[in-house]
Short mmCIF file of C-alpha atoms in Angstrom, two decimals:
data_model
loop_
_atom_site.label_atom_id
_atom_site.label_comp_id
_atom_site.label_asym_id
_atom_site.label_seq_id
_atom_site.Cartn_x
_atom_site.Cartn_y
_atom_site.Cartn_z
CA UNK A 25 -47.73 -3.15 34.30
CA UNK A 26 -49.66 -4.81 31.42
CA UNK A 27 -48.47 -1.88 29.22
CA UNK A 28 -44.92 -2.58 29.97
CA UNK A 29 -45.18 -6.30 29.07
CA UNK A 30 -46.90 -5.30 25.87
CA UNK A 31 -44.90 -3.07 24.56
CA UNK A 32 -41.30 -5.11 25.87
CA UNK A 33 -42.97 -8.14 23.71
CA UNK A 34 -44.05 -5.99 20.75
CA UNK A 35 -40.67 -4.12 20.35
CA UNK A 36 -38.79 -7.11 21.27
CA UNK A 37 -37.66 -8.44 17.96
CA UNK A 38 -36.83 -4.94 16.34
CA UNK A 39 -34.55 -4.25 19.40
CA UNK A 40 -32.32 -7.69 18.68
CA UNK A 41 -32.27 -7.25 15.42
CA UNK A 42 -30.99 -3.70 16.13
CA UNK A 43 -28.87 -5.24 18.55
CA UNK A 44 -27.17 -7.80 16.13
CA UNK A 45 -27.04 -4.62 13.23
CA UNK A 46 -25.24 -2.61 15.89
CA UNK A 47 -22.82 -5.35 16.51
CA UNK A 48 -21.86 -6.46 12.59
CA UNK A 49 -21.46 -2.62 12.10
CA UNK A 50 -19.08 -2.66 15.27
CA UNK A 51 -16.68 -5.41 13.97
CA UNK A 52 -16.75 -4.57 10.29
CA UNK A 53 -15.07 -0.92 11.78
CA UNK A 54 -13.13 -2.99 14.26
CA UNK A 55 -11.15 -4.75 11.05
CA UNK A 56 -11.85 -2.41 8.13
CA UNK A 57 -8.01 -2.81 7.55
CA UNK A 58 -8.04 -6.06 7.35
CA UNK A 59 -10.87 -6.11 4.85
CA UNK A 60 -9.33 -3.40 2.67
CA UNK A 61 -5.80 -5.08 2.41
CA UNK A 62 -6.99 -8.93 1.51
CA UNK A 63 -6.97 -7.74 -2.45
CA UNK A 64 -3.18 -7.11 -1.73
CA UNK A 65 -2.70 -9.90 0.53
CA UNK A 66 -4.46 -12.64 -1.87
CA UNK A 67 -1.98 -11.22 -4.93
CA UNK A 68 0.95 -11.38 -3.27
CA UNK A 69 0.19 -15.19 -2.60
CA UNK A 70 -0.78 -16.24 -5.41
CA UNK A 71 2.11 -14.42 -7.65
CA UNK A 72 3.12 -15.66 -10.76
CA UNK A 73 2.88 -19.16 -11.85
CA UNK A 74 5.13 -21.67 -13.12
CA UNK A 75 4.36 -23.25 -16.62
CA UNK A 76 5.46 -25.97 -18.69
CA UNK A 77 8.25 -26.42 -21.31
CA UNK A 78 5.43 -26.67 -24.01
CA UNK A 79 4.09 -23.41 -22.71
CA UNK A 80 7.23 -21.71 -22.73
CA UNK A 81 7.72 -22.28 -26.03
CA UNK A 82 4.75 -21.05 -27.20
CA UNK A 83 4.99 -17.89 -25.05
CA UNK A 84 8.60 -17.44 -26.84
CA UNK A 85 6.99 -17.55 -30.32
CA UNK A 86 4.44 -15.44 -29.42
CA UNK A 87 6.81 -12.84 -27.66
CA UNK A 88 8.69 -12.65 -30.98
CA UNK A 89 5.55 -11.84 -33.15
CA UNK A 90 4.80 -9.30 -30.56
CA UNK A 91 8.20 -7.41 -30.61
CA UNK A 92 8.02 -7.79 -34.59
CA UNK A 93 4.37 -6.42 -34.85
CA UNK A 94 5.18 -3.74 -31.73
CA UNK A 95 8.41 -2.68 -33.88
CA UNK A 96 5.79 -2.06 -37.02
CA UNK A 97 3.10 -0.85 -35.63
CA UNK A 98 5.47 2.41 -34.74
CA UNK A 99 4.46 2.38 -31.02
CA UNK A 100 8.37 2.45 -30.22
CA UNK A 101 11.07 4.44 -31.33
CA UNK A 102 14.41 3.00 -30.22
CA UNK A 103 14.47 2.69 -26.47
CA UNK A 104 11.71 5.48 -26.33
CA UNK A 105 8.01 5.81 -27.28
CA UNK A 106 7.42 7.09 -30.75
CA UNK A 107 3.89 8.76 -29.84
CA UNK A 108 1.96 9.24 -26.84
CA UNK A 109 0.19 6.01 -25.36
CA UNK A 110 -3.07 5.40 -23.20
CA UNK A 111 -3.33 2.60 -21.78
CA UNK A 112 -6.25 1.14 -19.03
CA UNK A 113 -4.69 -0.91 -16.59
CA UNK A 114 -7.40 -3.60 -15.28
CA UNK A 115 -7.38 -4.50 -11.71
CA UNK A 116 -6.80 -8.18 -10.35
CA UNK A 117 -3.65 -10.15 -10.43
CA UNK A 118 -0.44 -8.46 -11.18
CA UNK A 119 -0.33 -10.73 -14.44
CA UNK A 120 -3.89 -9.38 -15.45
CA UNK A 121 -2.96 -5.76 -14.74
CA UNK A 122 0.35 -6.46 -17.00
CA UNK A 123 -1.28 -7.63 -19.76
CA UNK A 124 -3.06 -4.66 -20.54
CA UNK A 125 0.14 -3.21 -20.59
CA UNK A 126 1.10 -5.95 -23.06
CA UNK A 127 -1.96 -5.87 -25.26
CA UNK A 128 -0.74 -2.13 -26.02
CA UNK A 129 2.55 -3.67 -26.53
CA UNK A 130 4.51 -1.72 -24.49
CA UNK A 131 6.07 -4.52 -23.01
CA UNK A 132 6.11 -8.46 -24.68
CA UNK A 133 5.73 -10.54 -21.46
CA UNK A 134 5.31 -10.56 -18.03
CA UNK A 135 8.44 -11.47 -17.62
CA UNK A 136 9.98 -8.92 -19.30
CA UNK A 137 7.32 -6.37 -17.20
CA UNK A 138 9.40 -7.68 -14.16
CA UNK A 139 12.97 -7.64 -15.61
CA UNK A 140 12.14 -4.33 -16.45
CA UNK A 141 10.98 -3.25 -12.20
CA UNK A 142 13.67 -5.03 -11.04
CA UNK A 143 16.26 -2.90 -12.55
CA UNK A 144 14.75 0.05 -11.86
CA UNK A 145 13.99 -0.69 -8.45
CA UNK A 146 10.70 -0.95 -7.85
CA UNK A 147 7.83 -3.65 -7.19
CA UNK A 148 6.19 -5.95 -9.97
CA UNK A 149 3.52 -6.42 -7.76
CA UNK A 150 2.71 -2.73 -6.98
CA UNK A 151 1.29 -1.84 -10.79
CA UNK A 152 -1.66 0.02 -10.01
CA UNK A 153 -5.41 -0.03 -11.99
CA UNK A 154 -6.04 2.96 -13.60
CA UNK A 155 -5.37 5.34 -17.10
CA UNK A 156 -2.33 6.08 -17.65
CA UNK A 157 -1.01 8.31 -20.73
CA UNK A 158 2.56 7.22 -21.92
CA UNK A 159 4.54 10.86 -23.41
CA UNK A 160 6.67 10.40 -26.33
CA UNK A 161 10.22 9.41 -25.27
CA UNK A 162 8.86 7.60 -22.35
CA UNK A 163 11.14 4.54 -21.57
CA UNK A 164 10.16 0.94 -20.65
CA UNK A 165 11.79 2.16 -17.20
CA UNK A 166 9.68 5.17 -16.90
CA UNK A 167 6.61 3.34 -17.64
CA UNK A 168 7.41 0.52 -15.11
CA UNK A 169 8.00 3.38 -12.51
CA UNK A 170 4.79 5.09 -13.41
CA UNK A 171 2.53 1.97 -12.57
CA UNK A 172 3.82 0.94 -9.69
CA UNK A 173 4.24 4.60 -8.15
#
């Protein structure tokens, strides 16, 4: 009997603490959905934000240097791409993930990254975060498709 009373208070810790291991593991699985879908769930609260009439204004000015230095810079040709285009799209906040897209001046604002889904039918909020290569004659449209497919 005194071997059974050693060994239960010798092995007793490790066997909670297996316990308590067994049951986080348990409810992690339980709600692995959950966990996996709060990214998507925290963007589509916070969405875009509202600025000032100051801020606007700057974010006008720049948008016109941007057009004029995307129009020079040869990236577009028209409506079209002029050459093929690789752009990294980082992950986080649909405005993060956009301005990657923006920085390679395929679009000049959010804004206009979401004027652009709207009309052809897809989700602002869907752009994914990955490389993507751009072909010549690639439209705004068929870029805005291809991130959010």
């Amino acid at each position: 009997m005194k071997f059974i009373k050693d060994f239960i208070y010798d092995k007793n810790d490790i066997v909670i603490a297996f316990l308590i291991l067994v049951l986080a593991a348990g409810l992690i699985a339980w709600r692995m959905d959950v966990i996996m879908s709060y990214p998507q769930t925290l963007a589509d609260k916070t969405g875009p934000t509202k600025t000032s009439v100051e801020e606007m204004d700057e974010a006008d000015d720049t948008d016109a240097s941007t057009k004029n230095a995307t129009s020079s810079d040869g990236i577009w040709s028209g409506d079209a791409l002029a050459s093929d285009v690789t752009v990294t799209v980082q992950a986080g906040a649909a405005m993060t993930a956009v301005q990657s897209l923006v920085d390679a001046g395929l679009f000049s604002s959010y804004e206009d990254f979401e004027k652009v889904c709207k009309s052809a039918g897809c989700d602002p909020l869907n752009i994914k975060a990955t490389t993507f290569t751009f072909g010549a004659g690639a439209t705004k449209a068929d870029i805005a498709k291809t991130v959010t497919n």
